[in-house]
Amino acid sequence: MTIEKVVDFLKANDNFEILTHNYPDGDCLGSGYGLCLGLQQLGKNARVITTALPKDFKFLLNGVKEQDFKAECVVSVDVADEKLLGCNQEKYQGKIDLCIDHHKSNRVDAPLKFVDDTSAAACEIIYRILTEMGVTFTKEIANCLYTGISTDTGCFRYTNTTATTLRICADLLEYGCDSGYINKVMFETKSKKRIELEREIYDRMIFCCDDKCAVIYTTLEMTKGLEDEDTEGISSIPRQIEGVKMGITIREKPDGVYKVSVRTNGDIDACQFCKQFGGGGHAAASGCTLNGDLQGVIDTLIEAAERTL
Amino acid sequence: MTIEKVVDFLKANDNFEILTHNYPDGDCLGSGYGLCLGLQQLGKNARVITTALPKDFKFLLNGVKEQDFKAECVVSVDVADEKLLGCNQEKYQGKIDLCIDHHKSNRVDAPLKFVDDTSAAACEIIYRILTEMGVTFTKEIANCLYTGISTDTGCFRYTNTTATTLRICADLLEYGCDSGYINKVMFETKSKKRIELEREIYDRMIFCCDDKCAVIYTTLEMTKGLEDEDTEGISSIPRQIEGVKMGITIREKPDGVYKVSVRTNGDIDACQFCKQFGGGGHAAASGCTLNGDLQGVIDTLIEAAERTL
């Protein structure tokens, strides 16, 4: 499917609901609100459906109109699998008309799909769509798209960053995006609680596979009283350590559910690793969910890491 | 002075020595070796004079020819003050022919000066000079310039990053620069020793001025056996804490010398702050040197912070 067909579809339709994934991040929210702002600017009705809106992302709502309408058209952004719709899955399963994504592993079942895994972020695709639609890039739209691209590339540190990524963000800076504010909130600010959490994480870090794999974890006890923002991005901690090829982060969620993030360096495929457990994502950054008790989950993952490394 | 005049000067001369500042960082080394590679490509003799070359920056030497010649022309890059030449000051004081820099506070005494403080890094200026000179951007030159720009902008996180910064780096990516390797080494790799040091730093952190100022320090004892790389970038730690407007980092050096880095958010001028102690730099990132004992240095800086905040 070409970007022109996506544009034709969006122009021909109205009354959009835009779906994002659960545990929403900068890219799905930036894509969702960026697209919503663009559609509203063209005189259409649109709203974003999300399972949550973490406090640090509230500024993405700037300029978004609350519109009262009956939905006619469902678009998903940055959603690799309908399972990831969380509490919205039941309502929207099988009802997505257009799926826009950048995950190679995408398996959303939709009649129209635009999946481009050369884009560092879904927001890059939204940038192209809005440009093609003749949308005027306001400061608010630029902020949405910059947020998605900067968070999905670790502020341009990850290898998914391309020349196109940087050129799009150069344009967004010229459109007045407040990169100073966004970078500070997303990458430069740590709460005192976060610093305390990092110390605890370092204390309990487990090395295996000849120090080629590092495993960190947070328990409900450790994250009690912390905001989502305090725990965000911890999955980049283990991979940062010299010599570590695979960093595994385990987050305890209520009811014996463990959310696992895997980050890899070099030739190790994190997506392949997570597929064993029903998950997926990108080659260098993927995720999956395991059930059970903490020690069991750790043991299972270490065994799998030993087979992989 | 225009960039064209810089280019005319470089084209008209030969046998260059390129000076960098002491405690060399990515920008002065990237500028130095980038310019050196460009001049050598044009058939000229050039060498870089530096006080040290930290292990992580050794890759910048790739492609640089060791040439035997009698120096005729001295160019300084990223050097804001001749005092910063360190052990090379005595030899080169008053002998700089061309000064290329991006520090507003530059006070090098040279007949030809090109100082552009809208450039995020001196490497941006070198990029413009090499382009103007018709140099072919090899992978090695691109690596030098990308290293300088990415390190001086905290990988594009700091507010000195402009649309031009991003577009230059987009070009460098297309010229084959190994941004994946450079980002990993500069921003993504922490030794186990570094993690241990961070824990110690957090344990001893001092807050003052109603938590608007955070002071961290390293002693010779704490950094014993550590490489320069293990301690690099710690000055960004205190400013990252929520609510902190001024982050002060004190590093003990031998013989009662303390190297101080000041990082500020918002309206506080770090350069003005450091000038009180004979230092300088940029509005958001400056430095100075104090002598005495640790407690005295801490007290002096806290008193100054209380006057400022």
XYZ file of C-alpha atoms in Angstrom:
618
model
C 0.000 0.000 0.000
C 1.326 3.475 -0.868
C 1.230 6.615 1.256
C -0.993 8.161 -1.460
C -3.642 5.487 -0.861
C -3.533 6.173 2.884
C -4.051 9.857 2.131
C -6.923 9.115 -0.284
C -8.580 6.987 2.365
C -8.243 9.627 5.085
C -9.515 12.348 2.752
C -12.491 10.273 1.636
C -13.622 9.430 5.176
C -14.629 11.231 8.366
C -15.396 10.661 12.078
C -12.173 8.908 13.004
C -11.249 7.001 16.103
C -7.483 6.605 16.420
C -6.298 3.643 18.479
C -3.038 3.485 20.446
C -1.442 0.576 22.292
C -1.577 -0.163 26.016
C 1.195 1.131 28.284
C 1.178 4.042 25.801
C 4.514 5.588 24.897
C 5.627 8.764 23.162
C 5.368 7.294 19.690
C 1.800 5.944 19.797
C 0.550 9.043 21.642
C 2.489 11.453 19.419
C 1.229 9.634 16.309
C -2.326 9.545 17.626
C -2.598 13.191 18.667
C -0.518 14.393 15.709
C -2.831 12.628 13.246
C -5.894 13.807 15.195
C -4.729 17.443 15.032
C -4.066 17.116 11.302
C -7.499 15.623 10.582
C -9.247 18.249 12.720
C -7.352 20.998 10.873
C -8.819 19.647 7.620
C -12.315 20.003 9.081
C -12.818 16.398 10.074
C -13.938 14.848 13.352
C -11.368 12.766 15.180
C -10.507 11.509 18.642
C -7.734 9.412 20.143
C -8.601 6.261 22.104
C -6.003 5.394 24.708
C -5.812 3.221 27.818
C -3.985 5.936 29.775
C -2.261 9.292 29.390
C 0.806 9.555 31.643
C 1.285 13.017 33.172
C 4.440 13.772 31.169
C 2.479 13.373 27.929
C -0.445 15.656 28.821
C 1.041 18.494 26.737
C 0.277 16.447 23.609
C -3.402 17.382 24.123
C -2.652 21.062 23.411
C -4.884 22.238 20.564
C -6.851 18.976 20.341
C -10.588 19.701 20.138
C -13.014 17.443 22.012
C -15.557 16.586 19.355
C -18.905 14.855 19.757
C -19.542 12.428 16.904
C -20.470 8.867 16.047
C -17.359 6.973 14.970
C -17.302 5.730 11.384
C -13.687 4.902 10.770
C -11.070 3.250 12.983
C -7.333 3.861 12.472
C -4.626 2.238 14.598
C -1.199 3.846 14.998
C 1.957 2.128 16.273
C -0.117 -0.939 17.249
C 1.725 -4.111 16.196
C -0.978 -6.541 17.331
C -4.631 -6.200 18.360
C -3.715 -7.918 21.641
C -1.832 -4.722 22.521
C -5.037 -2.675 22.575
C -5.404 -3.677 26.221
C -8.828 -2.853 27.659
C -9.902 -1.575 24.232
C -9.254 -4.886 22.509
C -12.714 -6.353 23.000
C -14.456 -3.313 21.524
C -12.165 -2.838 18.516
C -10.947 -6.345 17.658
C -11.549 -6.925 13.929
C -12.849 -3.366 13.471
C -9.666 -1.565 12.426
C -10.104 -0.030 8.951
C -6.581 1.319 8.539
C -3.445 0.198 10.362
C -0.412 2.546 10.336
C 2.699 1.085 11.902
C 6.487 0.711 11.738
C 6.871 -2.690 13.448
C 8.177 -5.408 11.165
C 6.323 -7.959 13.289
C 2.946 -6.256 12.711
C 0.057 -8.723 12.572
C -2.968 -6.492 12.886
C -5.838 -7.836 10.790
C -7.119 -4.824 8.828
C -8.275 -4.273 5.207
C -5.830 -1.371 4.780
C -2.324 -1.594 6.186
C 0.616 0.759 5.818
C 3.577 -0.782 7.636
C 7.022 0.728 7.007
C 9.744 -0.735 9.185
C 12.391 1.613 7.762
C 10.742 4.404 9.754
C 12.320 4.861 13.169
C 8.941 5.831 14.599
C 5.301 5.706 13.527
C 5.481 9.501 13.842
C 7.777 9.574 10.796
C 4.968 7.965 8.791
C 2.429 10.430 10.213
C 4.781 13.271 9.176
C 4.747 11.974 5.602
C 0.961 11.511 5.614
C 0.265 15.011 6.971
C 2.725 16.544 4.484
C 1.020 14.708 1.631
C -2.408 15.874 2.896
C -1.320 19.516 2.826
C -1.678 19.986 6.581
C 0.012 23.118 7.983
C 2.513 22.044 10.615
C 1.603 23.961 13.763
C 3.789 24.033 16.836
C 1.373 21.546 18.461
C 1.606 19.023 15.617
C 5.395 19.434 15.543
C 5.529 18.747 19.293
C 3.507 15.526 18.892
C 5.682 14.175 16.094
C 8.979 15.227 17.697
C 7.928 13.471 20.909
C 7.300 10.209 19.085
C 10.478 10.287 17.037
C 12.747 11.374 19.861
C 11.400 8.803 22.327
C 11.483 5.895 19.852
C 15.089 6.684 18.897
C 16.320 7.362 22.452
C 16.844 10.955 21.314
C 18.574 9.814 18.107
C 20.956 7.437 19.889
C 19.538 4.153 18.627
C 20.562 2.633 15.313
C 17.043 3.022 13.891
C 17.884 6.746 13.442
C 18.349 7.537 9.744
C 19.231 10.645 7.747
C 15.485 10.960 7.079
C 14.768 10.854 10.815
C 17.148 13.760 11.418
C 15.844 15.787 8.465
C 12.227 15.385 9.588
C 13.194 16.577 13.062
C 15.115 19.528 11.571
C 11.840 20.512 9.861
C 9.914 20.048 13.125
C 12.369 22.363 14.903
C 11.709 24.973 12.242
C 7.964 24.486 12.685
C 8.514 25.668 16.242
C 8.524 22.408 18.170
C 9.661 22.859 21.723
C 12.470 20.312 21.627
C 14.112 21.907 24.657
C 11.089 21.207 26.831
C 10.418 17.769 25.358
C 14.031 16.576 25.673
C 14.203 17.829 29.215
C 11.015 16.054 30.277
C 11.689 12.829 28.351
C 15.440 12.404 28.759
C 16.889 14.806 31.281
C 14.644 14.693 34.310
C 14.879 12.150 37.073
C 12.808 12.310 40.228
C 14.550 11.622 43.517
C 12.419 8.471 43.712
C 13.776 7.394 40.357
C 17.343 7.785 41.557
C 16.502 5.663 44.612
C 14.926 3.028 42.328
C 18.027 2.925 40.124
C 20.176 2.271 43.158
C 17.933 -0.642 44.160
C 17.984 -2.005 40.611
C 21.788 -1.896 40.469
C 21.986 -3.680 43.811
C 19.920 -6.626 42.518
C 21.265 -6.853 38.996
C 21.988 -10.412 37.805
C 24.680 -11.270 35.268
C 24.659 -14.513 33.302
C 26.079 -16.042 30.085
C 29.640 -14.922 30.982
C 28.411 -11.379 31.710
C 27.027 -11.123 28.177
C 23.519 -10.911 29.601
C 22.324 -8.673 32.428
C 18.910 -9.046 34.052
C 17.255 -6.364 36.145
C 13.845 -6.402 37.758
C 11.377 -4.268 39.636
C 8.863 -5.734 42.089
C 5.527 -4.195 43.074
C 7.198 -3.447 46.420
C 10.040 -1.508 44.750
C 7.707 0.555 42.563
C 5.067 1.223 45.246
C 4.129 4.911 45.222
C 6.071 5.573 42.032
C 4.514 7.138 38.938
C 4.845 5.463 35.543
C 7.339 8.218 34.686
C 9.618 7.143 37.532
C 10.033 3.680 36.068
C 10.125 4.562 32.368
C 13.185 3.764 30.339
C 14.746 1.471 32.921
C 14.984 -1.186 30.226
C 17.910 0.702 28.726
C 19.937 0.211 31.950
C 21.244 -3.365 31.529
C 22.253 -3.076 27.887
C 24.389 -0.034 28.703
C 26.874 -2.052 30.702
C 30.160 -2.703 28.981
C 30.255 -6.181 27.428
C 26.516 -6.843 27.776
C 24.939 -8.066 24.530
C 21.439 -8.702 25.862
C 19.701 -6.702 28.580
C 16.526 -8.121 30.109
C 14.188 -6.035 32.250
C 11.391 -7.660 34.235
C 8.610 -5.533 35.704
C 6.199 -7.125 38.153
C 2.591 -6.121 37.466
C -0.385 -7.076 39.654
C -1.720 -10.671 39.678
C 1.528 -12.485 38.912
C 2.016 -10.864 35.517
C 5.564 -9.923 34.498
C 6.203 -7.497 31.664
C 9.562 -8.258 30.043
C 11.633 -5.909 27.849
C 14.611 -7.227 25.923
C 17.257 -4.953 24.433
C 20.139 -6.334 22.389
C 23.392 -5.160 20.866
C 24.941 -6.501 17.717
C 23.639 -9.592 16.038
C 21.200 -10.890 18.626
C 17.557 -10.726 17.568
C 15.419 -9.537 20.469
C 12.226 -10.061 18.471
C 13.075 -13.718 17.849
C 13.864 -14.127 21.539
C 10.514 -12.665 22.631
C 8.530 -14.676 20.088
C 9.251 -17.792 22.161
C 7.038 -16.220 24.794
C 4.347 -14.875 22.460
C 5.846 -11.397 22.207
C 7.648 -9.431 19.519
C 8.867 -6.016 18.411
C 12.089 -4.884 16.751
C 15.414 -6.674 16.279
C 17.125 -4.586 18.981
C 14.145 -3.889 21.259
C 11.268 -6.275 21.921
C 8.912 -7.305 24.663
C 6.784 -10.147 26.007
C 4.672 -11.028 29.028
C 5.232 -13.965 31.387
C 3.155 -15.271 34.267
C 4.169 -16.991 37.450
C 6.429 -16.044 40.326
C 9.451 -13.784 40.017
C 12.125 -16.440 40.513
C 10.452 -18.721 37.977
C 10.271 -15.934 35.425
C 13.942 -15.021 35.986
C 15.003 -18.679 35.625
C 12.970 -19.150 32.436
C 14.492 -16.041 30.856
C 18.061 -16.899 31.887
C 17.668 -20.402 30.418
C 16.392 -18.900 27.173
C 19.272 -16.389 27.166
C 21.769 -19.216 27.609
C 20.323 -21.011 24.604
C 20.521 -17.795 22.555
C 23.979 -16.525 23.507
C 35.452 37.346 9.529
C 33.647 35.206 6.946
C 33.971 31.490 6.323
C 35.307 32.359 2.842
C 38.255 34.176 4.408
C 39.006 31.170 6.609
C 38.984 28.999 3.499
C 41.231 31.441 1.584
C 43.681 31.411 4.482
C 43.760 27.617 4.719
C 44.173 27.258 0.955
C 46.992 29.841 0.829
C 48.998 28.211 3.622
C 50.567 24.851 4.430
C 52.258 22.878 7.232
C 49.543 23.246 9.828
C 49.565 22.500 13.525
C 46.061 22.223 14.921
C 45.686 22.922 18.638
C 43.032 21.418 20.906
C 42.207 22.199 24.530
C 43.301 20.274 27.617
C 41.041 17.554 29.035
C 40.201 17.062 25.347
C 36.612 16.182 24.488
C 34.817 14.894 21.411
C 34.372 18.317 19.877
C 37.960 19.573 19.988
C 39.330 16.180 18.932
C 36.683 15.696 16.227
C 37.336 19.234 14.936
C 41.087 18.753 15.053
C 41.264 15.392 13.304
C 38.413 16.286 10.916
C 40.233 19.433 9.784
C 43.542 17.556 9.648
C 42.040 14.859 7.381
C 40.525 17.531 5.130
C 43.818 19.433 4.781
C 45.777 16.235 4.134
C 43.248 15.244 1.458
C 44.002 18.551 -0.290
C 47.701 17.651 -0.358
C 48.766 19.727 2.627
C 50.770 18.798 5.704
C 48.923 18.859 9.010
C 49.053 17.414 12.497
C 46.945 17.683 15.623
C 48.541 18.795 18.891
C 46.748 17.448 21.922
C 47.507 16.970 25.607
C 45.965 13.498 25.630
C 43.893 11.091 23.526
C 41.446 9.114 25.689
C 41.035 5.490 24.590
C 37.425 5.978 23.432
C 38.565 8.614 20.937
C 41.403 6.593 19.345
C 39.194 5.728 16.360
C 39.372 9.413 15.315
C 42.958 8.731 14.166
C 41.728 6.424 11.383
C 43.058 7.660 8.069
C 45.235 10.405 9.605
C 48.726 10.346 8.074
C 51.730 11.005 10.304
C 53.627 13.674 8.395
C 57.108 14.992 9.007
C 57.258 18.769 8.456
C 58.297 22.051 10.000
C 55.210 23.870 11.258
C 54.382 27.169 9.564
C 50.836 27.842 10.577
C 48.977 27.344 13.870
C 45.198 26.867 13.995
C 43.254 26.386 17.238
C 39.899 24.602 17.274
C 37.310 24.729 20.080
C 39.844 26.536 22.310
C 38.117 29.435 24.124
C 41.222 30.720 25.886
C 44.976 30.147 25.495
C 45.031 29.128 29.181
C 43.129 26.005 28.123
C 46.054 24.765 26.021
C 47.387 23.120 29.183
C 50.953 21.872 28.826
C 51.050 23.315 25.289
C 50.319 26.852 26.436
C 53.914 27.925 26.922
C 54.962 26.830 23.448
C 51.967 28.264 21.542
C 50.918 31.342 23.574
C 50.651 34.309 21.170
C 51.468 32.073 18.180
C 47.975 31.137 17.016
C 47.401 32.349 13.441
C 43.770 31.285 13.096
C 41.286 30.613 15.895
C 38.135 28.605 15.044
C 35.640 28.342 17.877
C 31.977 28.372 18.920
C 32.336 29.722 22.485
C 30.775 33.141 22.991
C 33.320 33.775 25.746
C 36.286 33.216 23.390
C 39.265 35.412 24.230
C 42.060 33.860 22.251
C 44.437 36.507 20.965
C 44.925 35.722 17.262
C 45.116 37.816 14.057
C 42.381 35.711 12.407
C 39.357 34.599 14.403
C 36.206 32.827 13.290
C 33.929 32.471 16.313
C 30.318 31.456 15.701
C 28.364 30.825 18.869
C 25.221 29.782 16.936
C 27.049 26.553 16.096
C 26.301 23.789 18.572
C 29.819 22.447 18.130
C 33.090 23.586 16.581
C 32.634 20.548 14.307
C 29.675 22.325 12.652
C 32.050 25.102 11.633
C 34.612 22.572 10.381
C 31.837 20.937 8.335
C 31.123 24.285 6.657
C 34.827 24.974 6.063
C 35.500 21.553 4.527
C 32.386 21.840 2.341
C 33.513 25.265 1.135
C 37.016 23.900 0.434
C 35.608 21.134 -1.759
C 36.813 18.314 0.469
C 35.231 14.907 -0.207
C 33.566 13.701 2.966
C 35.015 10.292 3.674
C 33.629 7.974 6.337
C 36.593 8.959 8.550
C 35.915 12.704 8.275
C 32.210 12.090 8.869
C 33.055 10.075 12.010
C 35.198 12.931 13.374
C 32.552 15.580 12.826
C 29.663 13.426 14.060
C 31.620 12.676 17.239
C 32.083 16.365 17.978
C 28.513 17.368 17.247
C 26.896 14.472 19.068
C 29.038 14.849 22.190
C 28.645 18.638 22.401
C 24.852 18.351 22.076
C 24.460 15.376 24.430
C 23.344 13.424 21.376
C 20.990 16.233 20.284
C 19.350 16.578 23.692
C 20.729 19.996 24.644
C 19.091 23.230 23.560
C 22.095 24.212 21.454
C 20.839 21.676 18.862
C 19.418 23.495 15.833
C 17.783 22.460 12.565
C 21.208 23.024 10.974
C 22.820 20.681 13.514
C 20.395 17.901 12.579
C 20.739 18.485 8.828
C 24.543 18.387 9.020
C 24.337 15.094 10.902
C 21.851 13.731 8.359
C 24.507 14.454 5.696
C 27.200 12.803 7.845
C 25.033 9.673 8.151
C 24.785 9.577 4.368
C 28.565 10.013 4.103
C 28.781 6.713 5.972
C 29.535 7.851 9.490
C 29.256 5.028 11.984
C 26.754 6.717 14.288
C 25.747 3.368 15.772
C 29.271 2.709 17.030
C 29.880 6.306 18.118
C 26.593 6.634 20.017
C 27.160 3.329 21.715
C 30.654 4.228 22.880
C 29.836 7.841 23.823
C 26.354 7.532 25.307
C 25.343 3.943 25.819
C 28.224 2.214 27.501
C 28.891 2.230 31.213
C 31.612 0.199 32.828
C 30.787 -1.660 36.020
C 33.190 0.737 37.740
C 31.181 3.661 36.428
C 27.978 2.220 37.889
C 29.720 1.824 41.249
C 30.946 5.440 41.029
C 27.433 6.707 40.290
C 26.124 4.960 43.386
C 28.812 6.636 45.493
C 28.040 10.014 43.926
C 24.324 9.674 44.656
C 25.102 8.717 48.267
C 27.069 11.947 48.824
C 24.945 14.371 46.814
C 24.291 17.707 48.533
C 21.149 19.780 47.969
C 20.984 23.505 48.735
C 18.975 26.632 47.819
C 15.645 24.876 48.534
C 16.700 21.892 46.399
C 17.178 24.192 43.385
C 20.884 23.425 43.450
C 22.516 19.994 43.644
C 26.235 19.506 44.228
C 28.093 16.282 43.518
C 31.768 15.558 43.870
C 34.410 12.959 43.193
C 37.543 12.644 45.281
C 40.866 11.174 44.169
C 39.989 8.222 46.413
C 36.677 7.642 44.614
C 38.212 7.798 41.138
C 41.334 5.770 41.935
C 41.915 3.155 39.253
C 39.216 4.602 37.006
C 39.822 5.649 33.421
C 38.848 9.130 32.216
C 35.986 7.440 30.369
C 34.555 6.118 33.630
C 34.124 9.610 35.011
C 33.084 11.413 31.833
C 29.708 13.079 31.677
C 29.022 12.882 35.405
C 28.397 16.631 35.351
C 25.032 15.967 33.738
C 23.891 13.989 36.810
C 22.878 16.781 39.223
C 20.994 18.912 36.697
C 18.843 15.909 35.754
C 17.108 15.835 39.098
C 13.571 17.145 39.104
C 13.430 20.755 40.338
C 17.192 21.351 40.140
C 18.057 24.584 38.285
C 21.804 24.484 38.835
C 23.945 21.364 39.004
C 27.517 21.676 40.268
C 30.091 18.930 39.828
C 33.415 19.076 41.648
C 36.257 16.799 40.609
C 39.323 16.561 42.814
C 42.559 16.610 40.828
C 46.058 16.135 42.311
C 47.668 18.914 44.423
C 44.508 20.476 45.860
C 43.074 21.498 42.487
C 39.322 21.121 41.969
C 37.805 21.176 38.502
C 34.254 22.490 38.665
C 31.515 22.031 36.048
C 28.300 24.012 36.271
C 25.161 23.061 34.328
C 22.032 25.178 34.496
C 18.411 25.027 33.401
C 16.264 27.970 32.426
C 17.408 31.518 33.028
C 20.504 30.971 35.133
C 23.759 31.894 33.419
C 26.407 29.288 34.173
C 29.072 31.314 32.352
C 28.421 34.356 34.571
C 28.585 32.100 37.623
C 31.943 30.614 36.619
C 33.446 33.975 35.691
C 33.515 34.833 39.426
C 36.140 32.124 39.701
C 38.059 32.951 36.542
C 36.243 30.403 34.391
C 33.694 30.588 31.584
C 31.941 28.681 28.820
C 28.329 28.639 27.654
C 25.142 29.955 29.319
C 23.946 26.449 30.200
C 27.317 24.708 30.644
C 30.482 26.286 32.027
C 33.497 25.454 34.098
C 36.131 26.841 36.428
C 38.983 25.679 38.657
C 39.257 26.214 42.416
C 42.065 25.470 44.815
C 41.990 24.520 48.486
C 40.406 21.680 50.401
C 37.212 19.915 49.373
C 34.991 21.283 52.141
C 36.202 24.836 51.485
C 35.524 24.491 47.759
C 32.033 23.091 48.411
C 31.249 25.931 50.864
C 32.490 28.618 48.448
C 30.372 27.230 45.624
C 27.254 26.832 47.775
C 27.586 30.436 48.989
C 27.903 31.620 45.386
C 24.901 29.488 44.390
C 22.837 31.053 47.185
C 23.684 34.524 45.908
C 22.737 33.492 42.350
C 19.505 31.575 43.000
